[in-house]
Amino acid sequence: MPRQVFGFSDAEALAAFAAQEFVRRAAAAIRERGVFRVALAGGQTPRRTHEALTRPPLRNRVDWTSVQFFFGDERAVPPDHPDSNFNAARLALLDQLPLHASQVHRLAGERGDLDGAAREYAADLGRSFGVPQGPNPPRFDLVFLGMGKDGHTASLFPFTEALGEARAWVVRNEVPQLDTTRLTFTYPVLNAALAVLFMVSGHDKAEALERVLEGPPNLQQFPAQGVKPDAGDLIWLVDEAAAGRLRETPASPPSL
Ligand code: 6PG
């Protein structure tokens, strides 16, 4: 499936489309398979999308009992820490929905043994998707991703070890440039997804976005380039500020 890049006037319009795409894909997955498995992105960009999903009309268009929430990465902090991706999603989305605890699969960033936390999360993925550990990763219905101004995505940062991981689904990743350690999905899981939706907003992302979308392949320098679903949809949602250096004008989004 070729990459699609849709442009939006601002972060609000981008978030509204992303939320509608969540609803559309959730309805289709639940209709076809009885469940919608989605991985949320970290950082600040997803907040508007998360909030839009908790408000009518979108809130009322999802069978929330059939949604399973996962996280594409997590910082090495407790779940109530201001830097926690889980905490951000809990406040803006998860706590506002009628969910059972079993529907939310949290990456245990607080654990001292992050390799163990990664292995346990991978085992949870296997159970949730009904797939054995091995070369065939779970296939998410939808994976949301952001992109940092250095071109990272999830916690796949430039020149870090996780970029080379070709088998494990979830790993601990040392990030020297931030002097920290993260938990992150790897390319095998991301590229097995039925759909990946990048959300990129703001002037500070413009240089990286140009390099990722229009520059020569350089996955170590710009890890977001490595997300190319084998058979799924790859959709970039970018606002005007982030798209300011692109030679190719993003397409107008389809009406949903
Ligand atoms: C994280 C995210 C990361 C994020 C980008 C963009 O844990 O930080 O998973 O990949 O999506 O850094 O972050 P913003 O949306 O805050 O710009």
mmCIF file of C-alpha atoms and ligand atoms in Angstrom:
data_model
loop_
_atom_site.group_PDB
_atom_site.id
_atom_site.type_symbol
_atom_site.label_atom_id
_atom_site.label_comp_id
_atom_site.label_asym_id
_atom_site.label_seq_id
_atom_site.Cartn_x
_atom_site.Cartn_y
_atom_site.Cartn_z
ATOM 1 C CA MET A 1 0.000 0.000 0.000
ATOM 2 C CA PRO A 2 1.636 3.313 -1.002
ATOM 3 C CA ARG A 3 2.164 5.977 1.651
ATOM 4 C CA GLN A 4 -0.544 8.641 1.958
ATOM 5 C CA VAL A 5 0.217 12.136 3.312
ATOM 6 C CA PHE A 6 -2.768 14.286 4.252
ATOM 7 C CA GLY A 7 -2.441 17.971 5.152
ATOM 8 C CA PHE A 8 -4.443 19.929 7.697
ATOM 9 C CA SER A 9 -4.661 23.631 8.513
ATOM 10 C CA ASP A 10 -3.777 23.108 12.169
ATOM 11 C CA ALA A 11 -3.468 20.615 15.017
ATOM 12 C CA GLU A 12 -7.186 20.761 15.794
ATOM 13 C CA ALA A 13 -8.208 19.745 12.272
ATOM 14 C CA LEU A 14 -5.576 17.009 12.265
ATOM 15 C CA ALA A 15 -6.846 15.646 15.584
ATOM 16 C CA ALA A 16 -10.466 15.684 14.423
ATOM 17 C CA PHE A 17 -9.569 13.571 11.387
ATOM 18 C CA ALA A 18 -7.457 11.169 13.447
ATOM 19 C CA ALA A 19 -10.341 10.643 15.862
ATOM 20 C CA GLN A 20 -12.760 9.992 13.008
ATOM 21 C CA GLU A 21 -10.311 7.514 11.492
ATOM 22 C CA PHE A 22 -10.156 5.710 14.846
ATOM 23 C CA VAL A 23 -13.963 5.437 14.843
ATOM 24 C CA ARG A 24 -14.116 4.296 11.220
ATOM 25 C CA ARG A 25 -11.469 1.611 11.656
ATOM 26 C CA ALA A 26 -12.883 0.487 14.991
ATOM 27 C CA ALA A 27 -16.335 -0.030 13.485
ATOM 28 C CA ALA A 28 -14.890 -2.043 10.594
ATOM 29 C CA ALA A 29 -12.665 -4.231 12.806
ATOM 30 C CA ILE A 30 -15.436 -4.927 15.320
ATOM 31 C CA ARG A 31 -17.861 -5.725 12.513
ATOM 32 C CA GLU A 32 -15.403 -8.122 10.872
ATOM 33 C CA ARG A 33 -13.624 -9.661 13.883
ATOM 34 C CA GLY A 34 -15.485 -8.590 16.997
ATOM 35 C CA VAL A 35 -12.530 -6.653 18.391
ATOM 36 C CA PHE A 36 -10.467 -3.505 17.627
ATOM 37 C CA ARG A 37 -6.874 -3.583 18.834
ATOM 38 C CA VAL A 38 -5.193 -0.185 18.792
ATOM 39 C CA ALA A 39 -1.796 1.055 19.978
ATOM 40 C CA LEU A 40 -1.698 4.624 21.258
ATOM 41 C CA ALA A 41 1.158 7.031 20.628
ATOM 42 C CA GLY A 42 2.956 8.864 23.387
ATOM 43 C CA GLY A 43 3.938 12.498 23.688
ATOM 44 C CA GLN A 44 1.657 15.514 23.597
ATOM 45 C CA THR A 45 0.229 15.423 20.065
ATOM 46 C CA PRO A 46 -2.357 12.662 20.660
ATOM 47 C CA ARG A 47 -4.128 14.571 23.472
ATOM 48 C CA ARG A 48 -6.560 16.432 21.188
ATOM 49 C CA THR A 49 -7.442 13.217 19.371
ATOM 50 C CA HIS A 50 -7.949 11.372 22.661
ATOM 51 C CA GLU A 51 -10.197 14.140 23.997
ATOM 52 C CA ALA A 52 -12.258 14.194 20.783
ATOM 53 C CA LEU A 53 -12.980 10.479 21.208
ATOM 54 C CA THR A 54 -14.478 11.052 24.654
ATOM 55 C CA ARG A 55 -17.054 13.588 23.402
ATOM 56 C CA PRO A 56 -20.233 13.049 21.388
ATOM 57 C CA PRO A 57 -20.746 12.303 18.559
ATOM 58 C CA LEU A 58 -17.622 10.152 18.227
ATOM 59 C CA ARG A 59 -17.899 8.734 21.737
ATOM 60 C CA ASN A 60 -21.274 7.255 20.893
ATOM 61 C CA ARG A 61 -20.100 5.654 17.657
ATOM 62 C CA VAL A 62 -17.706 3.139 19.214
ATOM 63 C CA ASP A 63 -18.584 -0.128 20.944
ATOM 64 C CA TRP A 64 -16.003 0.495 23.664
ATOM 65 C CA THR A 65 -16.503 -2.968 25.159
ATOM 66 C CA SER A 66 -14.844 -4.386 22.016
ATOM 67 C CA VAL A 67 -11.749 -2.166 22.048
ATOM 68 C CA GLN A 68 -8.363 -3.306 23.386
ATOM 69 C CA PHE A 69 -5.880 -0.490 24.089
ATOM 70 C CA PHE A 70 -2.127 -0.948 23.905
ATOM 71 C CA PHE A 71 0.846 1.458 23.961
ATOM 72 C CA GLY A 72 3.613 1.726 21.366
ATOM 73 C CA ASP A 73 6.172 2.872 23.915
ATOM 74 C CA GLU A 74 6.651 4.053 27.477
ATOM 75 C CA ARG A 75 9.120 5.977 29.518
ATOM 76 C CA ALA A 76 10.910 4.430 32.517
ATOM 77 C CA VAL A 77 8.607 6.116 35.021
ATOM 78 C CA PRO A 78 5.640 5.086 37.206
ATOM 79 C CA PRO A 79 2.170 5.086 35.649
ATOM 80 C CA ASP A 80 1.139 8.211 37.577
ATOM 81 C CA HIS A 81 4.230 10.196 36.555
ATOM 82 C CA PRO A 82 3.669 13.354 34.435
ATOM 83 C CA ASP A 83 6.049 11.918 31.794
ATOM 84 C CA SER A 84 4.154 8.619 31.521
ATOM 85 C CA ASN A 85 2.462 7.989 28.168
ATOM 86 C CA PHE A 86 -0.036 5.813 30.002
ATOM 87 C CA ASN A 87 -0.804 8.656 32.415
ATOM 88 C CA ALA A 88 -1.412 11.084 29.542
ATOM 89 C CA ALA A 89 -3.765 8.651 27.786
ATOM 90 C CA ARG A 90 -5.498 7.756 31.041
ATOM 91 C CA LEU A 91 -6.302 11.396 31.811
ATOM 92 C CA ALA A 92 -7.388 12.438 28.296
ATOM 93 C CA LEU A 93 -9.096 9.227 27.163
ATOM 94 C CA LEU A 94 -9.125 5.999 29.158
ATOM 95 C CA ASP A 95 -10.583 7.284 32.419
ATOM 96 C CA GLN A 96 -13.386 8.964 30.467
ATOM 97 C CA LEU A 97 -14.558 5.711 28.824
ATOM 98 C CA PRO A 98 -16.580 2.721 30.113
ATOM 99 C CA LEU A 99 -13.633 0.308 30.033
ATOM 100 C CA HIS A 100 -12.768 -2.758 32.065
ATOM 101 C CA ALA A 101 -9.189 -2.816 33.354
ATOM 102 C CA SER A 102 -8.535 -5.875 31.165
ATOM 103 C CA GLN A 103 -9.042 -3.726 28.059
ATOM 104 C CA VAL A 104 -6.009 -1.542 28.803
ATOM 105 C CA HIS A 105 -2.566 -3.107 28.340
ATOM 106 C CA ARG A 106 -0.006 -0.893 30.053
ATOM 107 C CA LEU A 107 3.741 -1.093 29.471
ATOM 108 C CA ALA A 108 5.311 -1.391 32.931
ATOM 109 C CA GLY A 109 7.884 1.370 32.621
ATOM 110 C CA GLU A 110 8.279 1.532 36.379
ATOM 111 C CA ARG A 111 9.832 -1.906 36.570
ATOM 112 C CA GLY A 112 13.488 -2.176 37.521
ATOM 113 C CA ASP A 113 13.811 -5.102 35.104
ATOM 114 C CA LEU A 114 12.733 -3.473 31.825
ATOM 115 C CA ASP A 115 13.880 -6.464 29.794
ATOM 116 C CA GLY A 116 11.452 -8.554 31.848
ATOM 117 C CA ALA A 117 8.729 -5.936 31.369
ATOM 118 C CA ALA A 118 9.312 -6.067 27.604
ATOM 119 C CA ARG A 119 9.130 -9.865 27.562
ATOM 120 C CA GLU A 120 5.943 -9.850 29.617
ATOM 121 C CA TYR A 121 4.333 -7.294 27.321
ATOM 122 C CA ALA A 122 5.236 -9.387 24.307
ATOM 123 C CA ALA A 123 3.655 -12.408 26.010
ATOM 124 C CA ASP A 124 0.521 -10.322 26.660
ATOM 125 C CA LEU A 125 0.469 -9.360 22.979
ATOM 126 C CA GLY A 126 0.706 -13.031 22.041
ATOM 127 C CA ARG A 127 -2.192 -13.933 24.293
ATOM 128 C CA SER A 128 -4.318 -10.952 23.234
ATOM 129 C CA PHE A 129 -3.800 -11.587 19.513
ATOM 130 C CA GLY A 130 -3.658 -15.369 19.744
ATOM 131 C CA VAL A 131 -0.226 -15.546 18.113
ATOM 132 C CA PRO A 132 2.805 -17.496 19.385
ATOM 133 C CA GLN A 133 6.060 -15.651 20.046
ATOM 134 C CA GLY A 134 8.110 -15.821 16.891
ATOM 135 C CA PRO A 135 8.578 -14.411 13.386
ATOM 136 C CA ASN A 136 4.911 -13.506 12.840
ATOM 137 C CA PRO A 137 4.109 -10.463 14.985
ATOM 138 C CA PRO A 138 0.621 -9.476 16.145
ATOM 139 C CA ARG A 139 -1.205 -7.401 13.537
ATOM 140 C CA PHE A 140 -2.705 -4.286 15.115
ATOM 141 C CA ASP A 141 -5.819 -2.889 13.499
ATOM 142 C CA LEU A 142 -4.380 0.582 14.050
ATOM 143 C CA VAL A 143 -1.110 1.962 15.423
ATOM 144 C CA PHE A 144 -0.909 5.676 16.202
ATOM 145 C CA LEU A 145 2.585 7.153 16.052
ATOM 146 C CA GLY A 146 4.119 10.547 16.575
ATOM 147 C CA MET A 147 7.467 11.807 15.349
ATOM 148 C CA GLY A 148 10.072 13.741 17.281
ATOM 149 C CA LYS A 149 11.997 16.678 15.809
ATOM 150 C CA ASP A 150 14.952 14.288 15.539
ATOM 151 C CA GLY A 151 12.922 11.905 13.394
ATOM 152 C CA HIS A 152 12.348 9.295 16.098
ATOM 153 C CA THR A 153 9.060 7.466 16.471
ATOM 154 C CA ALA A 154 7.721 5.449 19.373
ATOM 155 C CA SER A 155 10.972 5.126 21.324
ATOM 156 C CA LEU A 156 13.009 4.197 18.271
ATOM 157 C CA PHE A 157 15.586 6.966 18.542
ATOM 158 C CA PRO A 158 18.438 7.701 16.110
ATOM 159 C CA PHE A 159 21.406 5.332 16.360
ATOM 160 C CA THR A 160 19.900 3.241 19.152
ATOM 161 C CA GLU A 161 20.014 -0.521 19.500
ATOM 162 C CA ALA A 162 16.288 -1.142 19.059
ATOM 163 C CA LEU A 163 16.502 -0.017 15.418
ATOM 164 C CA GLY A 164 18.271 -3.256 14.589
ATOM 165 C CA GLU A 165 15.845 -5.542 16.421
ATOM 166 C CA ALA A 166 14.386 -7.897 13.827
ATOM 167 C CA ARG A 167 12.644 -10.485 16.000
ATOM 168 C CA ALA A 168 11.504 -9.266 19.424
ATOM 169 C CA TRP A 169 8.225 -7.367 19.402
ATOM 170 C CA VAL A 170 8.936 -5.150 22.424
ATOM 171 C CA VAL A 171 12.347 -4.170 23.803
ATOM 172 C CA ARG A 172 14.089 -2.032 26.366
ATOM 173 C CA ASN A 173 15.966 0.677 24.478
ATOM 174 C CA GLU A 174 18.819 2.740 25.902
ATOM 175 C CA VAL A 175 18.563 6.334 24.653
ATOM 176 C CA PRO A 176 21.914 7.991 25.417
ATOM 177 C CA GLN A 177 20.892 11.312 23.840
ATOM 178 C CA LEU A 178 18.185 11.601 26.523
ATOM 179 C CA ASP A 179 20.232 9.804 29.179
ATOM 180 C CA THR A 180 17.301 7.454 29.708
ATOM 181 C CA THR A 181 15.870 4.024 28.956
ATOM 182 C CA ARG A 182 12.541 3.363 27.256
ATOM 183 C CA LEU A 183 10.260 0.461 26.365
ATOM 184 C CA THR A 184 9.258 0.383 22.708
ATOM 185 C CA PHE A 185 7.608 -1.597 19.959
ATOM 186 C CA THR A 186 10.088 -2.643 17.303
ATOM 187 C CA TYR A 187 9.834 -2.408 13.516
ATOM 188 C CA PRO A 188 8.507 -5.976 13.179
ATOM 189 C CA VAL A 189 5.381 -5.101 15.178
ATOM 190 C CA LEU A 190 4.924 -1.661 13.656
ATOM 191 C CA ASN A 191 5.318 -2.990 10.123
ATOM 192 C CA ALA A 192 2.883 -5.849 10.694
ATOM 193 C CA ALA A 193 0.056 -3.405 11.441
ATOM 194 C CA LEU A 194 -3.003 -3.218 9.227
ATOM 195 C CA ALA A 195 -2.730 0.571 9.512
ATOM 196 C CA VAL A 196 -0.204 3.048 10.895
ATOM 197 C CA LEU A 197 -1.307 6.633 11.407
ATOM 198 C CA PHE A 198 1.418 9.226 12.043
ATOM 199 C CA MET A 199 0.309 12.518 13.586
ATOM 200 C CA VAL A 200 2.850 15.327 13.122
ATOM 201 C CA SER A 201 2.149 18.906 14.103
ATOM 202 C CA GLY A 202 4.225 22.039 14.596
ATOM 203 C CA HIS A 203 7.064 24.031 13.044
ATOM 204 C CA ASP A 204 9.653 22.215 15.107
ATOM 205 C CA LYS A 205 8.932 19.003 13.172
ATOM 206 C CA ALA A 206 9.246 20.559 9.681
ATOM 207 C CA GLU A 207 12.936 19.771 9.091
ATOM 208 C CA ALA A 208 12.680 16.172 10.261
ATOM 209 C CA LEU A 209 9.448 15.640 8.331
ATOM 210 C CA GLU A 210 11.087 16.791 5.111
ATOM 211 C CA ARG A 211 14.032 14.452 5.681
ATOM 212 C CA VAL A 212 11.804 11.508 6.625
ATOM 213 C CA LEU A 213 9.308 11.888 3.784
ATOM 214 C CA GLU A 214 11.458 13.355 0.999
ATOM 215 C CA GLY A 215 15.080 12.729 1.951
ATOM 216 C CA PRO A 216 17.292 9.788 1.037
ATOM 217 C CA PRO A 217 16.837 6.591 3.069
ATOM 218 C CA ASN A 218 18.689 7.000 6.343
ATOM 219 C CA LEU A 219 16.878 4.937 8.912
ATOM 220 C CA GLN A 220 19.561 5.225 11.596
ATOM 221 C CA GLN A 221 19.368 9.014 11.463
ATOM 222 C CA PHE A 222 15.612 9.208 10.877
ATOM 223 C CA PRO A 223 13.986 6.124 12.425
ATOM 224 C CA ALA A 224 10.457 7.111 11.394
ATOM 225 C CA GLN A 225 11.548 6.181 7.828
ATOM 226 C CA GLY A 226 11.674 2.567 8.950
ATOM 227 C CA VAL A 227 7.920 2.352 9.515
ATOM 228 C CA LYS A 228 6.600 0.844 6.269
ATOM 229 C CA PRO A 229 3.769 -1.615 6.951
ATOM 230 C CA ASP A 230 4.311 -4.764 4.884
ATOM 231 C CA ALA A 231 0.691 -4.909 3.765
ATOM 232 C CA GLY A 232 -1.074 -2.278 5.824
ATOM 233 C CA ASP A 233 -1.936 1.361 5.272
ATOM 234 C CA LEU A 234 0.697 4.016 6.035
ATOM 235 C CA ILE A 235 -0.959 7.367 6.570
ATOM 236 C CA TRP A 236 0.782 10.580 7.604
ATOM 237 C CA LEU A 237 -1.383 13.346 9.050
ATOM 238 C CA VAL A 238 0.564 16.618 9.021
ATOM 239 C CA ASP A 239 -0.454 20.174 9.749
ATOM 240 C CA GLU A 240 0.688 23.193 7.706
ATOM 241 C CA ALA A 241 3.346 24.144 10.220
ATOM 242 C CA ALA A 242 4.984 20.717 10.100
ATOM 243 C CA ALA A 243 4.599 20.476 6.303
ATOM 244 C CA GLY A 244 6.223 23.863 5.655
ATOM 245 C CA ARG A 245 9.417 22.418 4.096
ATOM 246 C CA LEU A 246 7.857 19.656 2.010
ATOM 247 C CA ARG A 247 8.358 19.968 -1.749
ATOM 248 C CA GLU A 248 5.271 17.853 -2.406
ATOM 249 C CA THR A 249 2.080 19.448 -1.122
ATOM 250 C CA PRO A 250 0.181 17.034 1.131
ATOM 251 C CA ALA A 251 -3.119 15.821 -0.266
ATOM 252 C CA SER A 252 -6.452 16.994 1.053
ATOM 253 C CA PRO A 253 -7.844 14.399 3.445
ATOM 254 C CA PRO A 254 -10.768 12.280 2.279
ATOM 255 C CA SER A 255 -14.130 13.143 3.820
ATOM 256 C CA LEU A 256 -14.935 10.393 6.311
HETATM 257 C C1 6PG B 1 7.197 9.421 23.341
HETATM 258 C C2 6PG B 1 6.482 9.169 22.071
HETATM 259 C C3 6PG B 1 7.235 9.772 20.948
HETATM 260 C C4 6PG B 1 6.390 10.924 20.488
HETATM 261 C C5 6PG B 1 7.206 11.930 19.733
HETATM 262 C C6 6PG B 1 6.386 13.178 19.415
HETATM 263 O O1 6PG B 1 7.153 8.590 24.239
HETATM 264 O O2 6PG B 1 7.753 10.526 23.431
HETATM 265 O O3 6PG B 1 6.075 7.949 21.854
HETATM 266 O O4 6PG B 1 7.555 8.942 19.883
HETATM 267 O O5 6PG B 1 5.328 10.428 19.662
HETATM 268 O O6 6PG B 1 8.312 12.277 20.545
HETATM 269 O O7 6PG B 1 6.026 13.742 20.653
HETATM 270 P P1 6PG B 1 5.075 15.052 20.709
HETATM 271 O O8 6PG B 1 3.738 14.600 20.213
HETATM 272 O O9 6PG B 1 5.047 15.424 22.162
HETATM 273 O O10 6PG B 1 5.699 16.089 19.831
#
